Amino acid sequence: MLPPGAQGPILTAAKNNLKKGREMKALGRHILVEFLNCNHDIMNDVTVIESSMVEAAQIAGATVINSTFHHFSPYGVSGVVVIQESHLAIHTWPEYGYAAVDLFTCGDSVDPWVSFEHLKKAFQSSRYSALEMNRGSTHILKKGNNVQVKPNNAENYDPKQGYKINRNVWFTDKDENQALSLRYTGDVLFDERNEFQRVRILDSISYGKMLAIDDMVMCTERDEYHYHEMITHPAMQAYESASGVTAKNVLVIGGGDGGTIREVCKYAGLEKVTMVEIDEAVVRACKQHLPAIASQFNNPKVNLIIGDGIKFVKEAPADAYDLIIVDGSDPAGPAEGLFTKDFYNNCKRALKTNGVLVTQGESPMFHSETFVELNKCLKNVFSASQVHTMLFHATTYPSGMWSLQMAIKGQYHPVKDFKKDAAGQFAKTKDLKYYNEELHSAAFALPTFVQKMLNS
Ligand code: SPD
C-alpha cells in the first residue's frame, strides 16, 4: 500500500516490487487506487470521468470493448470500462473530492500504472494511494487438461477489425424530479467553461451533434428546426399579414447557435438583423461544429454583437425594431434577466408601433411556474389581449412540450389577421420542415389544462 501523497520515488519502489511480484506469474494485475483531494467538479462530471477512464485504458495499451457510466442524483458517478484485458472501474464522492478506482488488467501488453498516472492528472488528485495485487497466481491455479470451454461469439467482435467500442454514456437535462436523456458517443467535441456558463458540443447517437449549455440541451442537429422555425416564422408572418410588408429591422437576443438568424434571413424583404449574444464561445462552438445551424453569420444583413442583451435593450432607442426575438436559455445564469418585467418594458419601448415580440416560454409541464409567470409578466407589459401563447414539439427538451410567447404592440391578432396563403407559399418556397400555414393557427390552440394554467 502506498501512503497517501506517495510521490515519484515511492511509486518507483512500488513498481519494482510489482515486477518482483509479477515474476511469481499471475493471470492479472489489480491496482486498488484511492484518489484524494480531486477536483470536486470533475468528480461529478460523468462526461469527463467516462472519457478519462476510456483514455486511461487506451493509453495503457488496452482494447476497449465498452463503457457504461451512471451519474447519480444529487451527485456521484459510477462506471466501468470493459477492456479485452479485464476492466477499469470507478466510484466517486464529489463532496469528498474522492474517487475509488480499480485498475485490473491481464497480460503483458497492458500497464495499469500508465492508467493510474493518466487518471491522477485527469482528476487533479494531489493525494493518492495504491495497492497492487496479483490476481490468479498461477502457482495455485491448475489448468484442466481436457476441459472444453465453448467459445463465445461476441456481438461487437469482428475477426478482421477486432472489437467495436460500445460506450453507454448519456447526457441528462433534468430537474429534481424529471429528466430527458440522450445517449451520446462519448466524444466531446467542444467543452469550455467561462464566466457565464459551460458550453459543450456532444455527439449524440440519434440526434446528431448537440449544443449543451451547463447541463441543458439547447439544440440538436436532428430537431433544431422545430424550435428555430417556430420562434421565427409565426411572428414574422403575423407581422407581415397585418402590416403588408416584411419585418425589416429585427433584433435577436441570445440565439448564439445561429439557428434563429438563419430563419430570419430567409425573408428577402429583411434589411437588417442585429443579434446580441452574451457568450462568444457559443458562436465559436457552433460555427465550428454546427455549420448548418450557424450558416448565416457571414450574411451582410447580420450584425453580430457580443454583449449583454439586457443592457442592449435598455439602451436601445425607442421605436427601433419591427420584431424582437428573445432566444435565450433557461432562467438560470445569464438568461435570468430575460424573464423580468424591466426587460420586457424595454423591449416594448424599442419596438415600432406595429412591432411584435416573441420569446421562448419554457415548458408548461417541466417549468410550469416559469411558464405561467412569464405569460403574466408579458400580459402586464403588453396587455392581456395582446399576448398569445404557442406550443410546439421540442423532442429534445425535457417533457417534449415547449412554449413560445408572442406579444404584439400593434392592434392586430396573429390568427384572425393571418394571411394563410402567403404564409403557405413562403413555407413551400423556403422548404420549411416544421412551420406551415395550418400549423400557424394550430400552434395557438391550447390544451384545456394549459388554458386553465394561464387563466388561473
Ligand atoms: N431548455 C431549452 C430552452 C431553450 C433555449 N433556447 C435554445 C437556443 C436555440 N437557439
Short mmCIF file of C-alpha atoms in Angstrom, two decimals, residues 245-456:
data_model
loop_
_atom_site.label_atom_id
_atom_site.label_comp_id
_atom_site.label_asym_id
_atom_site.label_seq_id
_atom_site.Cartn_x
_atom_site.Cartn_y
_atom_site.Cartn_z
CA VAL A 245 -44.64 44.26 -45.53
CA THR A 246 -41.85 42.07 -44.17
CA ALA A 247 -40.33 42.96 -40.81
CA LYS A 248 -37.27 44.89 -41.97
CA ASN A 249 -35.36 45.50 -38.80
CA VAL A 250 -35.12 42.54 -36.46
CA LEU A 251 -33.38 42.17 -33.11
CA VAL A 252 -32.43 38.75 -31.72
CA ILE A 253 -31.39 38.50 -28.08
CA GLY A 254 -29.33 35.34 -27.46
CA GLY A 255 -29.55 32.72 -30.19
CA GLY A 256 -25.77 32.23 -30.32
CA ASP A 257 -26.05 28.97 -32.27
CA GLY A 258 -27.31 30.99 -35.25
CA GLY A 259 -30.47 28.96 -35.93
CA THR A 260 -32.84 31.88 -35.40
CA ILE A 261 -30.96 34.33 -37.60
CA ARG A 262 -30.76 31.61 -40.25
CA GLU A 263 -34.58 31.56 -40.34
CA VAL A 264 -34.90 35.36 -40.25
CA CYS A 265 -32.51 35.63 -43.20
CA LYS A 266 -34.93 33.60 -45.34
CA TYR A 267 -37.03 36.79 -45.85
CA ALA A 268 -35.97 38.73 -48.92
CA GLY A 269 -37.51 41.94 -47.53
CA LEU A 270 -35.34 41.85 -44.39
CA GLU A 271 -32.92 44.76 -44.20
CA LYS A 272 -31.01 44.09 -41.01
CA VAL A 273 -30.92 41.59 -38.17
CA THR A 274 -28.96 42.50 -35.07
CA MET A 275 -28.06 39.64 -32.81
CA VAL A 276 -26.82 40.25 -29.27
CA GLU A 277 -25.25 37.16 -27.73
CA ILE A 278 -23.54 37.37 -24.37
CA ASP A 279 -21.19 34.41 -24.87
CA GLU A 280 -18.83 34.36 -27.84
CA ALA A 281 -17.96 30.71 -27.02
CA VAL A 282 -21.44 29.64 -28.13
CA VAL A 283 -21.00 31.30 -31.51
CA ARG A 284 -17.49 29.89 -31.92
CA ALA A 285 -18.51 26.36 -30.94
CA CYS A 286 -21.47 26.35 -33.32
CA LYS A 287 -19.59 27.85 -36.26
CA GLN A 288 -17.04 25.08 -35.84
CA HIS A 289 -19.29 22.10 -35.14
CA LEU A 290 -22.82 23.01 -36.23
CA PRO A 291 -22.23 24.84 -39.52
CA ALA A 292 -25.70 24.06 -40.90
CA ILE A 293 -27.22 25.93 -37.95
CA ALA A 294 -24.60 28.68 -37.77
CA SER A 295 -24.84 29.26 -41.52
CA GLN A 296 -25.67 32.98 -41.71
CA PHE A 297 -23.06 34.71 -39.59
CA ASN A 298 -21.40 35.99 -42.76
CA ASN A 299 -24.63 37.31 -44.26
CA PRO A 300 -24.13 41.10 -44.73
CA LYS A 301 -27.57 41.74 -43.22
CA VAL A 302 -26.42 40.18 -39.93
CA ASN A 303 -24.91 42.44 -37.29
CA LEU A 304 -23.49 40.24 -34.52
CA ILE A 305 -22.81 41.95 -31.21
CA ILE A 306 -21.14 40.03 -28.40
CA GLY A 307 -22.59 41.67 -25.35
CA ASP A 308 -25.31 41.77 -22.76
CA GLY A 309 -28.75 41.69 -24.42
CA ILE A 310 -30.46 43.07 -21.32
CA LYS A 311 -28.24 46.14 -21.30
CA PHE A 312 -28.54 46.46 -25.09
CA VAL A 313 -32.32 46.63 -24.94
CA LYS A 314 -32.20 49.05 -22.02
CA GLU A 315 -30.08 51.42 -24.09
CA ALA A 316 -31.85 50.82 -27.41
CA PRO A 317 -33.67 53.81 -28.96
CA ALA A 318 -37.48 53.80 -28.89
CA ASP A 319 -39.40 52.60 -32.00
CA ALA A 320 -36.37 50.88 -33.49
CA TYR A 321 -37.39 47.29 -34.31
CA ASP A 322 -40.23 45.57 -36.15
CA LEU A 323 -39.57 42.29 -34.40
CA ILE A 324 -37.66 41.29 -31.28
CA ILE A 325 -36.92 37.59 -30.77
CA VAL A 326 -35.72 36.50 -27.34
CA ASP A 327 -33.91 33.24 -27.94
CA GLY A 328 -32.43 32.79 -24.52
CA SER A 329 -31.53 29.85 -22.38
CA ASP A 330 -33.50 28.70 -19.34
CA PRO A 331 -33.79 31.16 -16.44
CA ALA A 332 -30.58 30.23 -14.64
CA GLY A 333 -27.28 32.02 -15.12
CA PRO A 334 -27.05 34.84 -17.66
CA ALA A 335 -30.59 34.26 -19.03
CA GLU A 336 -32.30 35.05 -15.72
CA GLY A 337 -32.78 38.71 -16.60
CA LEU A 338 -34.69 37.69 -19.75
CA PHE A 339 -37.63 36.74 -17.56
CA THR A 340 -38.22 40.12 -15.92
CA LYS A 341 -40.73 42.95 -16.31
CA ASP A 342 -37.98 45.54 -16.71
CA PHE A 343 -36.54 43.70 -19.66
CA TYR A 344 -39.90 43.41 -21.44
CA ASN A 345 -40.77 47.04 -20.75
CA ASN A 346 -37.54 47.96 -22.51
CA CYS A 347 -38.36 45.60 -25.38
CA LYS A 348 -41.79 47.17 -25.77
CA ARG A 349 -40.26 50.63 -25.91
CA ALA A 350 -37.73 49.51 -28.52
CA LEU A 351 -40.46 48.06 -30.76
CA LYS A 352 -42.09 50.10 -33.52
CA THR A 353 -45.85 50.78 -33.26
CA ASN A 354 -46.76 47.63 -35.14
CA GLY A 355 -43.89 45.65 -33.68
CA VAL A 356 -44.04 42.15 -32.28
CA LEU A 357 -42.02 40.28 -29.70
CA VAL A 358 -41.58 36.56 -29.39
CA THR A 359 -39.79 34.78 -26.58
CA GLN A 360 -39.10 31.18 -25.69
CA GLY A 361 -41.53 30.49 -22.86
CA GLU A 362 -40.26 27.27 -21.23
CA SER A 363 -42.48 24.21 -20.78
CA PRO A 364 -45.94 24.02 -19.19
CA MET A 365 -45.01 20.53 -17.95
CA PHE A 366 -41.36 20.89 -16.99
CA HIS A 367 -41.29 24.50 -15.77
CA SER A 368 -44.95 25.21 -15.08
CA GLU A 369 -44.27 28.10 -12.71
CA THR A 370 -41.90 29.94 -15.04
CA PHE A 371 -44.25 29.32 -17.95
CA VAL A 372 -47.18 30.95 -16.11
CA GLU A 373 -45.08 33.76 -14.60
CA LEU A 374 -43.64 34.80 -17.95
CA ASN A 375 -47.08 34.88 -19.54
CA LYS A 376 -48.36 37.05 -16.66
CA CYS A 377 -45.37 39.34 -16.91
CA LEU A 378 -45.93 39.89 -20.65
CA LYS A 379 -49.67 40.50 -20.15
CA ASN A 380 -48.73 43.10 -17.61
CA VAL A 381 -46.42 44.87 -20.02
CA PHE A 382 -48.35 44.49 -23.31
CA SER A 383 -51.96 43.97 -22.00
CA ALA A 384 -53.69 40.60 -21.81
CA SER A 385 -55.38 40.74 -25.23
CA GLN A 386 -52.03 41.26 -26.97
CA VAL A 387 -50.21 38.23 -25.56
CA HIS A 388 -50.61 34.86 -27.28
CA THR A 389 -49.14 31.52 -26.29
CA MET A 390 -47.96 28.90 -28.79
CA LEU A 391 -46.99 25.30 -28.17
CA PHE A 392 -44.80 23.07 -30.30
CA HIS A 393 -42.99 19.74 -30.09
CA ALA A 394 -39.47 20.08 -28.75
CA THR A 395 -38.36 16.49 -28.87
CA THR A 396 -35.05 17.02 -27.07
CA TYR A 397 -36.22 19.38 -24.32
CA PRO A 398 -37.49 17.83 -21.09
CA SER A 399 -41.17 16.81 -21.40
CA GLY A 400 -41.10 17.42 -25.18
CA MET A 401 -43.75 20.16 -24.87
CA TRP A 402 -42.40 23.68 -25.24
CA SER A 403 -43.95 27.14 -25.45
CA LEU A 404 -43.38 30.47 -27.12
CA GLN A 405 -45.00 33.71 -26.06
CA MET A 406 -45.89 36.30 -28.68
CA ALA A 407 -46.63 39.87 -27.59
CA ILE A 408 -47.96 42.35 -30.12
CA LYS A 409 -47.53 46.09 -29.68
CA GLY A 410 -49.88 46.96 -32.58
CA GLN A 411 -53.62 46.26 -32.69
CA TYR A 412 -53.77 43.01 -34.64
CA HIS A 413 -54.26 39.33 -33.95
CA PRO A 414 -51.78 36.61 -35.02
CA VAL A 415 -54.54 34.21 -36.11
CA LYS A 416 -57.57 36.37 -37.01
CA ASP A 417 -55.49 38.69 -39.21
CA PHE A 418 -53.31 35.93 -40.59
CA LYS A 419 -52.82 35.71 -44.39
CA LYS A 420 -52.75 31.98 -44.76
CA ASP A 421 -52.00 31.71 -48.48
CA ALA A 422 -48.97 33.97 -48.37
CA ALA A 423 -47.56 32.07 -45.38
CA GLY A 424 -48.18 28.74 -47.12
CA GLN A 425 -46.42 29.98 -50.22
CA PHE A 426 -43.46 31.16 -48.15
CA ALA A 427 -43.17 27.87 -46.26
CA LYS A 428 -43.19 25.89 -49.51
CA THR A 429 -40.74 28.09 -51.36
CA LYS A 430 -38.31 28.06 -48.47
CA ASP A 431 -38.75 24.33 -47.95
CA LEU A 432 -39.54 24.69 -44.25
CA LYS A 433 -39.73 21.46 -42.33
CA TYR A 434 -41.94 22.28 -39.34
CA TYR A 435 -43.85 25.52 -39.89
CA ASN A 436 -46.69 25.67 -42.41
CA GLU A 437 -49.89 27.71 -42.83
CA GLU A 438 -52.06 25.16 -40.96
CA LEU A 439 -49.64 24.82 -38.11
CA HIS A 440 -49.53 28.61 -37.70
CA SER A 441 -53.07 28.72 -36.29
CA ALA A 442 -52.86 25.29 -34.67
CA ALA A 443 -49.88 26.37 -32.56
CA PHE A 444 -52.09 28.92 -30.75
CA ALA A 445 -54.76 26.30 -29.90
CA LEU A 446 -54.01 25.31 -26.32
CA PRO A 447 -54.98 22.16 -24.40
CA THR A 448 -57.57 22.85 -21.73
CA PHE A 449 -55.15 22.28 -18.86
CA VAL A 450 -52.79 24.90 -20.33
CA GLN A 451 -55.64 27.40 -20.79
CA LYS A 452 -56.55 26.86 -17.15
CA MET A 453 -52.96 27.35 -16.03
CA LEU A 454 -52.82 30.68 -17.85
CA ASN A 455 -56.22 31.91 -16.71
CA SER A 456 -55.93 30.99 -13.06
#
